[in-house]
Short mmCIF file of C-alpha atoms in Angstrom, two decimals:
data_model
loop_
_atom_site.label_atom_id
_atom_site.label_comp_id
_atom_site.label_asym_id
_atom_site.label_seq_id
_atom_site.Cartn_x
_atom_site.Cartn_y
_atom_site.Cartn_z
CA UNK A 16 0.50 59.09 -22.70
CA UNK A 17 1.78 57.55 -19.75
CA UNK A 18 2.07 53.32 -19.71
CA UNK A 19 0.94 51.88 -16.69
CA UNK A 20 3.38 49.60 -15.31
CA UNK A 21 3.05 46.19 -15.11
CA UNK A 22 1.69 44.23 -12.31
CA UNK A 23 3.13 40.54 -11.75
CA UNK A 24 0.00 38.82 -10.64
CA UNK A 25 1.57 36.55 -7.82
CA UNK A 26 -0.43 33.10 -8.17
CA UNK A 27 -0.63 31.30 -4.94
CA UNK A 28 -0.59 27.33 -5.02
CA UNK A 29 -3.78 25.79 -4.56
CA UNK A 30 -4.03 23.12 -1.24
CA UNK A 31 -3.46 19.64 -1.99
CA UNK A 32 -6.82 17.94 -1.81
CA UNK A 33 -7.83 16.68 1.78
CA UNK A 34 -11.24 15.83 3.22
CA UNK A 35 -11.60 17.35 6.81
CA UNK A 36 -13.86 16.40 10.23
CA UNK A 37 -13.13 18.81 12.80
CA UNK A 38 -14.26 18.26 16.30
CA UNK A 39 -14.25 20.32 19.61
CA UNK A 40 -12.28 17.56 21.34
CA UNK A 41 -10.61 14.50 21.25
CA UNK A 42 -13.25 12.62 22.74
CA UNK A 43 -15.98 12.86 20.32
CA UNK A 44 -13.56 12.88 17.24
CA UNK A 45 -12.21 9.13 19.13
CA UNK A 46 -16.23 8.34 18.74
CA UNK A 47 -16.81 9.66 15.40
CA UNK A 48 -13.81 8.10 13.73
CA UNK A 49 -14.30 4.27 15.80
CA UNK A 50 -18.08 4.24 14.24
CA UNK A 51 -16.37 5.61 10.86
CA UNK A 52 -13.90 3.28 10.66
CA UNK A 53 -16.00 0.36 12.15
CA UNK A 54 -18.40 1.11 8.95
CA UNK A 55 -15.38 0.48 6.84
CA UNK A 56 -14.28 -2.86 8.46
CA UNK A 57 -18.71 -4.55 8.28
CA UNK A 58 -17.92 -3.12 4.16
CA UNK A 59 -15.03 -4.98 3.86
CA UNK A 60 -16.18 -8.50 5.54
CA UNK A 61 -19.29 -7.91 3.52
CA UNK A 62 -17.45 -7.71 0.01
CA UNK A 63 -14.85 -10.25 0.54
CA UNK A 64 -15.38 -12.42 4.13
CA UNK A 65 -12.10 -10.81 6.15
CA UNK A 66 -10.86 -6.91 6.47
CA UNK A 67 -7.60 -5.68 7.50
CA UNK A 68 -6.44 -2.58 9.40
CA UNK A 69 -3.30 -1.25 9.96
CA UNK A 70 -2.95 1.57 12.99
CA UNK A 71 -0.60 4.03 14.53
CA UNK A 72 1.17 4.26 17.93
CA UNK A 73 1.49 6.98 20.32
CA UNK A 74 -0.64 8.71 22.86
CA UNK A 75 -3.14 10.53 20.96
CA UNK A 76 -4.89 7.06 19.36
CA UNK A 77 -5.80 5.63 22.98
CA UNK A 78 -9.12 7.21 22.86
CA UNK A 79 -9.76 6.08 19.23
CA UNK A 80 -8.65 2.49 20.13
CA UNK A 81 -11.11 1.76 22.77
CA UNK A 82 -14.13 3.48 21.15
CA UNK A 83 -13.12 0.82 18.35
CA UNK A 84 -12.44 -2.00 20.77
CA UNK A 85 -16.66 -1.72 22.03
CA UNK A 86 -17.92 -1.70 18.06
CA UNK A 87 -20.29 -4.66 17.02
CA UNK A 88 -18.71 -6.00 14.07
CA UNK A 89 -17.38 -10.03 13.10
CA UNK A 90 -14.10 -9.45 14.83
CA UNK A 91 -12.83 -12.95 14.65
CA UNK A 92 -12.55 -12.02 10.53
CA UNK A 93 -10.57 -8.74 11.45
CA UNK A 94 -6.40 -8.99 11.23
CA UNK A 95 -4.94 -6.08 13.05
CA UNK A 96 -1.47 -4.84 12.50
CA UNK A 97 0.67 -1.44 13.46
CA UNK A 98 2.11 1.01 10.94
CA UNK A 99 4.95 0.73 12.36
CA UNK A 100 6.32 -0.67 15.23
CA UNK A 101 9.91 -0.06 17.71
CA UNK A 102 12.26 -2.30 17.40
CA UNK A 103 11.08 -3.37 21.46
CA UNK A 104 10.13 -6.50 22.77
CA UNK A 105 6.21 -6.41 23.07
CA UNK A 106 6.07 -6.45 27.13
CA UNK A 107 8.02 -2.69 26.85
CA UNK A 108 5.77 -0.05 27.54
CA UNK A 109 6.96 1.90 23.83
CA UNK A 110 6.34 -1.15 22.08
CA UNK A 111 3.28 -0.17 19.67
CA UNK A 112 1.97 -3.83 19.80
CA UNK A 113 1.57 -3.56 23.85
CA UNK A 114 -0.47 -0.14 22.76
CA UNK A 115 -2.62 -2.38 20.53
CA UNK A 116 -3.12 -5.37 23.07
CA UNK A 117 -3.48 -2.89 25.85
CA UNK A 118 -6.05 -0.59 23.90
CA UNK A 119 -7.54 -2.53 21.38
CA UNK A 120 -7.67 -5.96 21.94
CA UNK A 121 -10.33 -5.70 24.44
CA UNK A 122 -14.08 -6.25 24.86
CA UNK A 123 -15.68 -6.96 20.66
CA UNK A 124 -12.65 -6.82 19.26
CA UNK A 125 -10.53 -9.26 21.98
CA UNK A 126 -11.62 -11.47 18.96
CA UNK A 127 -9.03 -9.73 16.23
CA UNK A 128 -6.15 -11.31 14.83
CA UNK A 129 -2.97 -8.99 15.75
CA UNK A 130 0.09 -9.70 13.05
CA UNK A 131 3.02 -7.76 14.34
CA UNK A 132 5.84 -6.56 12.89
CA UNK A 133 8.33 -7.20 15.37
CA UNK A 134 10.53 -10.58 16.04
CA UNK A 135 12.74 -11.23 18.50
CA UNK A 136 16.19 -10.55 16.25
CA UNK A 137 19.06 -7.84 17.29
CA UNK A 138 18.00 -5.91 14.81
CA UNK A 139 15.39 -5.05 12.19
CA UNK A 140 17.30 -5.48 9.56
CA UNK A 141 17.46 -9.53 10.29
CA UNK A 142 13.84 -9.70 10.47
CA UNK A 143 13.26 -7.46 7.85
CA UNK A 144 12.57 -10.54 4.45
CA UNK A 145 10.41 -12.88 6.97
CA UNK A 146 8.27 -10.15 8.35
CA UNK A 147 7.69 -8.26 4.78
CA UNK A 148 6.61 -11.94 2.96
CA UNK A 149 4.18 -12.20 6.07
CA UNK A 150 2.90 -8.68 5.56
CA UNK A 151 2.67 -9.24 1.87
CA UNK A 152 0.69 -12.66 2.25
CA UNK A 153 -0.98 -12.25 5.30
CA UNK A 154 -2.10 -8.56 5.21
CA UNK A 155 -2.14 -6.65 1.85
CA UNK A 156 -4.31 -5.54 0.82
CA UNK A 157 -5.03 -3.48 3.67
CA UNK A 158 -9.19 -2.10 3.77
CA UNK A 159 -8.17 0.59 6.36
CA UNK A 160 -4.94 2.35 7.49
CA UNK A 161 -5.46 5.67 10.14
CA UNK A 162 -1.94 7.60 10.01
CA UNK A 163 -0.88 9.77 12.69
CA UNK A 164 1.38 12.74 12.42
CA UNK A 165 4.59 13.57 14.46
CA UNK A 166 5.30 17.68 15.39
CA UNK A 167 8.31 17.38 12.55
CA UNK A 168 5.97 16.42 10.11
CA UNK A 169 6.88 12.26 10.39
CA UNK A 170 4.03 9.35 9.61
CA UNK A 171 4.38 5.37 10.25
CA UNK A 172 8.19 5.68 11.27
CA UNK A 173 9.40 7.77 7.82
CA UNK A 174 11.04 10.52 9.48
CA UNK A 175 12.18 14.31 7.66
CA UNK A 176 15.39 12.72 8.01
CA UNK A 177 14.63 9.29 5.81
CA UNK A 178 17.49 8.85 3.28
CA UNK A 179 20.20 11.34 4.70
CA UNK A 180 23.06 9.35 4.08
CA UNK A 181 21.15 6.45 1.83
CA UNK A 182 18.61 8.51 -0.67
CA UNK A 183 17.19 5.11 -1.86
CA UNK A 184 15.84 4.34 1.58
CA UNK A 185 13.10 8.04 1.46
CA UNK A 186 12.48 6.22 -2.35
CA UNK A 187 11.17 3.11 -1.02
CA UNK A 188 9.45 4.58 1.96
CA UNK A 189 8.11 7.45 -0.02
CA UNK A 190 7.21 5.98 -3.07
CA UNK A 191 3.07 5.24 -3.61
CA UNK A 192 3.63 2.08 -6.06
CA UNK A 193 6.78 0.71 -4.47
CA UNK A 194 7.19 -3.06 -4.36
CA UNK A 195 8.68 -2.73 -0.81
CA UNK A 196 5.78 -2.60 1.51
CA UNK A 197 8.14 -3.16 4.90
CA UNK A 198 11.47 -1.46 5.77
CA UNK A 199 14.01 -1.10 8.56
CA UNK A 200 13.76 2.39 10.12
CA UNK A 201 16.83 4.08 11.81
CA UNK A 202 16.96 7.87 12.42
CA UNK A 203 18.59 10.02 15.12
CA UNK A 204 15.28 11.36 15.87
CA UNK A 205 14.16 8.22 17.79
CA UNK A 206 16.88 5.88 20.01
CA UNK A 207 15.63 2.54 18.46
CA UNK A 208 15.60 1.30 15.29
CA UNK A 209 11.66 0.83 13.77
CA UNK A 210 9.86 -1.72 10.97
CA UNK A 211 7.48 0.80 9.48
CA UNK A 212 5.04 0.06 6.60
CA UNK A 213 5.50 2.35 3.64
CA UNK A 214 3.23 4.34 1.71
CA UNK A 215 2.75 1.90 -0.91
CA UNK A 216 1.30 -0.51 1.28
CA UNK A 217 -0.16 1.57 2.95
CA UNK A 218 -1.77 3.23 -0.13
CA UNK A 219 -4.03 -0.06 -0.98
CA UNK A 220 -6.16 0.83 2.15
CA UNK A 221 -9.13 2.56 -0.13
CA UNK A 222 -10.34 3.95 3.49
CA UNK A 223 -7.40 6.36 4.78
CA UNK A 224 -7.62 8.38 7.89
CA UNK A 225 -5.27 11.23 9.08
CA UNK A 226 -5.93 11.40 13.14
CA UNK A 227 -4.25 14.57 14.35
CA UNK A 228 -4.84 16.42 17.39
CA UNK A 229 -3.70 19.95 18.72
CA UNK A 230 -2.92 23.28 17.02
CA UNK A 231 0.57 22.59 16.59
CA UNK A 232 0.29 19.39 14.52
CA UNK A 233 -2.77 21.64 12.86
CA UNK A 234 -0.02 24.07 11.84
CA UNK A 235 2.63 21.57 10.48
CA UNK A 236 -0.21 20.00 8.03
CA UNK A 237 -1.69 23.21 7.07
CA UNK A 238 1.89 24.09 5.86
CA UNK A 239 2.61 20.98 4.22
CA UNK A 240 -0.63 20.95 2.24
CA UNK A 241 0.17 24.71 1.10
CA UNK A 242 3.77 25.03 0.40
CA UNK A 243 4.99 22.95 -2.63
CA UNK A 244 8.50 23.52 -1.39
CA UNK A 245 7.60 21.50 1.94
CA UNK A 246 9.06 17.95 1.41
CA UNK A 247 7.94 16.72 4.86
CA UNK A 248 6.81 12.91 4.62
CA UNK A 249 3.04 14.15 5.50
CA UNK A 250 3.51 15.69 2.02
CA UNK A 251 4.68 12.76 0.19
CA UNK A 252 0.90 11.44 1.68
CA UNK A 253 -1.12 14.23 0.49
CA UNK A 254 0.47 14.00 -2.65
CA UNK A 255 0.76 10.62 -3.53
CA UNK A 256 -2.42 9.05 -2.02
CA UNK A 257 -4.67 7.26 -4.63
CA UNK A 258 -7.63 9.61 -3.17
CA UNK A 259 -7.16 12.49 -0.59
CA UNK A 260 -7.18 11.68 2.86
CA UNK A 261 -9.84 12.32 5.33
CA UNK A 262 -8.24 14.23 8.28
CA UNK A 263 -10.16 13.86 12.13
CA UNK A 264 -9.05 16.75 14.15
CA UNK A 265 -8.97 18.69 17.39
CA UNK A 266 -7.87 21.18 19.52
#
């Protein structure tokens, strides 16, 4: 009698956890996530009389920033800051904080208290002790943070390449229950040098948001949340995160 050989039953990694909204366009996911996020914000000032957010830069937020800016909330109790922020003065048109001002800071929420991270120092690496004891006093805990995602995989300013030469630096910016929650950013993927949040601050947000628009950026998180060999920084999210994510998306 013939044995049947054996068949290696190939067992294919389960998805690391990750709420989803998916929305024909950008437009209506900018509406969707400004009333979801302006729900989060009346929670907070209702539990303890002041919320904080902390936001992303770029392009694809502009939409989501002025849906937020016309929400009817107590402002004047909200303290806005960036993830991350280019180490630009804030009149330069890359400078995150001009995004915010420019975007944000208009109609209900003119009102909001903006604490930026940058300081007008050479570098970030001068400004780096004053601006993380103003963070740490002034804006942890944070009640919301909504993440963006670069094409190579990069959220806040922690970059693929974080802790090339220096593998304590991807530590602290990696780590979910760090004690660092600001660091000095420079990579050869950008030509400035960044202050960027990192995850463990902005872990104690119990509301977080991934906003990510187009197929391509669809493809990089699909991958990351799939392949445990990926060690992209969105992964270092999905994996450390105190509760999984809730991702806005669109074509």
């Amino acid at each position: 009698m013939k044995m049947q050989a054996e068949r290696l039953k190939v067992i294919e990694p389960l998805p690391l956890p990750l709420h989803e909204r998916l929305f024909d366009d950008g437009e209506h996911l900018a509406q969707a996530l400004a009333r979801q996020v302006a729900a989060d914000l009346r929670g907070a000032l209702a539990r303890h009389g002041e919320a904080c957010i902390a936001l992303s830069g770029g392009n694809t937020p502009k939409r989501f920033f002025q849906a937020l800016s016309t929400q009817t909330l107590d402002w004047a109790r909200v303290t806005v800051l960036p993830i991350d922020e280019r180490w630009l003065p804030p009149e330069h048109p890359r400078s995150n904080e001009r995004l915010l001002r420019e975007h944000l800071l208009q109609h209900n929420a003119v009102a909001a208290r903006l604490l930026p991270l940058y300081r007008p120092t050479e570098t970030p690496e001068a400004a780096l002790m004053p601006v993380l004891t103003k963070i740490a006093n002034e804006g942890l805990p944070l009640d919301v943070a909504v993440l963006g995602m670069g094409d190579d995989g990069h959220v806040a300013s922690l970059f693929p390449d974080l802790g090339r030469d220096n593998p304590a630096l991807r530590e602290i910016g990696l780590q979910p229950r760090g004690r660092a929650p600001v660091m000095a950013i420079r990579t050869e993927a950008m030509p400035e040098p960044r202050m960027t949040l990192t995850l463990s601050a902005i872990f104690t947000a119990p509301a977080l948001y991934l906003h990510i628009e187009g197929e391509k950026k669809r493809a990089v998180l699909d991958n990351a949340q799939r392949d445990p060999r990926n060690n992209l920084p969105i992964r270092s999210v999905l994996l450390g995160a105190p509760h999984p994510p809730t991702l806005y998306w669109s074509p």
